[in-house]
Amino acid sequence: MLYAILAYHVEDEILSWTPEEDAAVVARVLEVQAPLRASGHFGPAARLDETRKARTLRGPGAGMVLDGPFAETKEQLLGFHLMEFDTDDEAIAAARTLRQVNPTAVYEIRPVKLYVPADGFGRTASDG
């Protein structure tokens, strides 16, 4: 069975870290991940970009795009898709396509700032 382990933290605290502090945390994360990678248990992971960059698609028909990650308490995160697009509009269009087969779902569209493949950290194109 596969498990998704979602990491929650106080976003303002993370955003207050210097690049050196962030790099130190990343180094410690890599140390913890190493035995999981070696044993074959560790798969891809993603660090989401800031919540202020998130968009939520909800409502009837084509839906309405709202700024921010808005989920009602009756809704739970049940899965995610990783996709690559050049613009927010392309990503929103893809979410609308997914929504065609599940029109009652709510989709949060958020850029992924840092992608962590099983063999280490890699930066997205926007990070250089």
PDB file of C-alpha atoms in Angstrom, residues 9-108:
ATOM      1  CA  HIS A   9       4.089  23.728   9.201  1.00  0.00           C
ATOM      2  CA  VAL A  10       3.539  27.389  10.023  1.00  0.00           C
ATOM      3  CA  GLU A  11       4.160  28.958   6.641  1.00  0.00           C
ATOM      4  CA  ASP A  12       5.321  32.323   8.000  1.00  0.00           C
ATOM      5  CA  GLU A  13       8.045  30.547   9.955  1.00  0.00           C
ATOM      6  CA  ILE A  14       9.307  28.706   6.877  1.00  0.00           C
ATOM      7  CA  LEU A  15       9.234  31.909   4.813  1.00  0.00           C
ATOM      8  CA  SER A  16      11.281  33.704   7.489  1.00  0.00           C
ATOM      9  CA  TRP A  17      14.204  31.280   7.134  1.00  0.00           C
ATOM     10  CA  THR A  18      17.364  32.556   5.492  1.00  0.00           C
ATOM     11  CA  PRO A  19      18.638  30.580   2.504  1.00  0.00           C
ATOM     12  CA  GLU A  20      21.281  29.100   4.816  1.00  0.00           C
ATOM     13  CA  GLU A  21      18.686  27.994   7.393  1.00  0.00           C
ATOM     14  CA  ASP A  22      16.547  26.476   4.660  1.00  0.00           C
ATOM     15  CA  ALA A  23      19.567  24.662   3.188  1.00  0.00           C
ATOM     16  CA  ALA A  24      20.399  23.254   6.640  1.00  0.00           C
ATOM     17  CA  VAL A  25      16.877  21.860   6.993  1.00  0.00           C
ATOM     18  CA  VAL A  26      17.056  20.403   3.479  1.00  0.00           C
ATOM     19  CA  ALA A  27      20.370  18.723   4.365  1.00  0.00           C
ATOM     20  CA  ARG A  28      18.806  17.149   7.461  1.00  0.00           C
ATOM     21  CA  VAL A  29      15.800  16.015   5.436  1.00  0.00           C
ATOM     22  CA  LEU A  30      18.142  14.319   2.945  1.00  0.00           C
ATOM     23  CA  GLU A  31      19.863  12.495   5.816  1.00  0.00           C
ATOM     24  CA  VAL A  32      16.526  11.184   7.087  1.00  0.00           C
ATOM     25  CA  GLN A  33      15.444  10.202   3.576  1.00  0.00           C
ATOM     26  CA  ALA A  34      18.653   8.295   2.749  1.00  0.00           C
ATOM     27  CA  PRO A  35      17.783   5.005   4.513  1.00  0.00           C
ATOM     28  CA  LEU A  36      14.229   5.171   3.144  1.00  0.00           C
ATOM     29  CA  ARG A  37      15.617   5.621  -0.388  1.00  0.00           C
ATOM     30  CA  ALA A  38      18.115   2.787   0.134  1.00  0.00           C
ATOM     31  CA  SER A  39      15.350   0.438   1.297  1.00  0.00           C
ATOM     32  CA  GLY A  40      13.149   1.316  -1.674  1.00  0.00           C
ATOM     33  CA  HIS A  41      10.409   2.889   0.457  1.00  0.00           C
ATOM     34  CA  PHE A  42      10.920   6.511  -0.528  1.00  0.00           C
ATOM     35  CA  GLY A  43       9.182   7.863  -3.611  1.00  0.00           C
ATOM     36  CA  PRO A  44       8.775  11.360  -4.998  1.00  0.00           C
ATOM     37  CA  ALA A  45       7.997  14.243  -2.687  1.00  0.00           C
ATOM     38  CA  ALA A  46       7.158  17.869  -3.336  1.00  0.00           C
ATOM     39  CA  ARG A  47       7.508  21.089  -1.423  1.00  0.00           C
ATOM     40  CA  LEU A  48       4.586  23.321  -2.305  1.00  0.00           C
ATOM     41  CA  ASP A  49       5.110  26.971  -3.061  1.00  0.00           C
ATOM     42  CA  GLU A  50       3.525  29.671  -0.893  1.00  0.00           C
ATOM     43  CA  THR A  51      -0.214  29.422  -0.210  1.00  0.00           C
ATOM     44  CA  ARG A  52      -0.682  32.971  -1.546  1.00  0.00           C
ATOM     45  CA  LYS A  53       0.146  31.517  -4.978  1.00  0.00           C
ATOM     46  CA  ALA A  54      -2.509  28.804  -4.721  1.00  0.00           C
ATOM     47  CA  ARG A  55      -5.748  28.879  -6.690  1.00  0.00           C
ATOM     48  CA  THR A  56      -8.893  26.866  -6.030  1.00  0.00           C
ATOM     49  CA  LEU A  57     -11.388  25.832  -8.706  1.00  0.00           C
ATOM     50  CA  ARG A  58     -14.912  25.198  -7.403  1.00  0.00           C
ATOM     51  CA  GLY A  59     -18.561  25.658  -8.250  1.00  0.00           C
ATOM     52  CA  PRO A  60     -20.958  24.545 -10.974  1.00  0.00           C
ATOM     53  CA  GLY A  61     -20.237  24.459 -14.676  1.00  0.00           C
ATOM     54  CA  ALA A  62     -16.734  25.577 -15.600  1.00  0.00           C
ATOM     55  CA  GLY A  63     -16.296  26.649 -11.990  1.00  0.00           C
ATOM     56  CA  MET A  64     -14.891  29.799 -10.457  1.00  0.00           C
ATOM     57  CA  VAL A  65     -11.196  30.307  -9.741  1.00  0.00           C
ATOM     58  CA  LEU A  66     -10.529  31.738  -6.269  1.00  0.00           C
ATOM     59  CA  ASP A  67      -7.249  33.002  -4.869  1.00  0.00           C
ATOM     60  CA  GLY A  68      -5.833  30.860  -2.114  1.00  0.00           C
ATOM     61  CA  PRO A  69      -6.224  27.318  -0.841  1.00  0.00           C
ATOM     62  CA  PHE A  70      -9.855  27.120   0.240  1.00  0.00           C
ATOM     63  CA  ALA A  71     -11.203  23.782   1.389  1.00  0.00           C
ATOM     64  CA  GLU A  72     -14.221  23.410   3.613  1.00  0.00           C
ATOM     65  CA  THR A  73     -13.834  21.245   6.691  1.00  0.00           C
ATOM     66  CA  LYS A  74     -15.992  18.545   5.138  1.00  0.00           C
ATOM     67  CA  GLU A  75     -13.407  18.199   2.355  1.00  0.00           C
ATOM     68  CA  GLN A  76     -10.187  16.234   2.723  1.00  0.00           C
ATOM     69  CA  LEU A  77      -7.128  16.062   0.532  1.00  0.00           C
ATOM     70  CA  LEU A  78      -7.479  12.725  -1.244  1.00  0.00           C
ATOM     71  CA  GLY A  79      -4.794  12.865  -3.890  1.00  0.00           C
ATOM     72  CA  PHE A  80      -2.716  15.062  -6.142  1.00  0.00           C
ATOM     73  CA  HIS A  81      -1.416  15.287  -9.686  1.00  0.00           C
ATOM     74  CA  LEU A  82       1.992  16.663 -10.622  1.00  0.00           C
ATOM     75  CA  MET A  83       1.887  18.363 -14.006  1.00  0.00           C
ATOM     76  CA  GLU A  84       4.140  20.800 -15.819  1.00  0.00           C
ATOM     77  CA  PHE A  85       2.839  23.952 -17.500  1.00  0.00           C
ATOM     78  CA  ASP A  86       4.255  27.349 -18.402  1.00  0.00           C
ATOM     79  CA  THR A  87       1.403  29.420 -16.940  1.00  0.00           C
ATOM     80  CA  ASP A  88      -1.255  29.390 -14.225  1.00  0.00           C
ATOM     81  CA  ASP A  89      -3.913  29.561 -16.942  1.00  0.00           C
ATOM     82  CA  GLU A  90      -2.688  26.293 -18.492  1.00  0.00           C
ATOM     83  CA  ALA A  91      -2.741  24.609 -15.080  1.00  0.00           C
ATOM     84  CA  ILE A  92      -6.268  25.894 -14.408  1.00  0.00           C
ATOM     85  CA  ALA A  93      -7.366  24.564 -17.795  1.00  0.00           C
ATOM     86  CA  ALA A  94      -5.963  21.148 -16.882  1.00  0.00           C
ATOM     87  CA  ALA A  95      -7.843  21.238 -13.553  1.00  0.00           C
ATOM     88  CA  ARG A  96     -11.033  22.036 -15.443  1.00  0.00           C
ATOM     89  CA  THR A  97     -10.399  19.031 -17.692  1.00  0.00           C
ATOM     90  CA  LEU A  98      -9.964  16.778 -14.637  1.00  0.00           C
ATOM     91  CA  ARG A  99     -13.102  18.265 -13.137  1.00  0.00           C
ATOM     92  CA  GLN A 100     -15.154  17.175 -16.144  1.00  0.00           C
ATOM     93  CA  VAL A 101     -15.038  13.594 -14.865  1.00  0.00           C
ATOM     94  CA  ASN A 102     -15.481  14.539 -11.191  1.00  0.00           C
ATOM     95  CA  PRO A 103     -17.568  17.743 -11.129  1.00  0.00           C
ATOM     96  CA  THR A 104     -18.142  17.746  -7.366  1.00  0.00           C
ATOM     97  CA  ALA A 105     -14.421  17.766  -6.572  1.00  0.00           C
ATOM     98  CA  VAL A 106     -12.522  20.869  -5.511  1.00  0.00           C
ATOM     99  CA  TYR A 107      -9.093  21.335  -7.053  1.00  0.00           C
ATOM    100  CA  GLU A 108      -6.370  23.469  -5.526  1.00  0.00           C
TER     101      GLU A 108
END
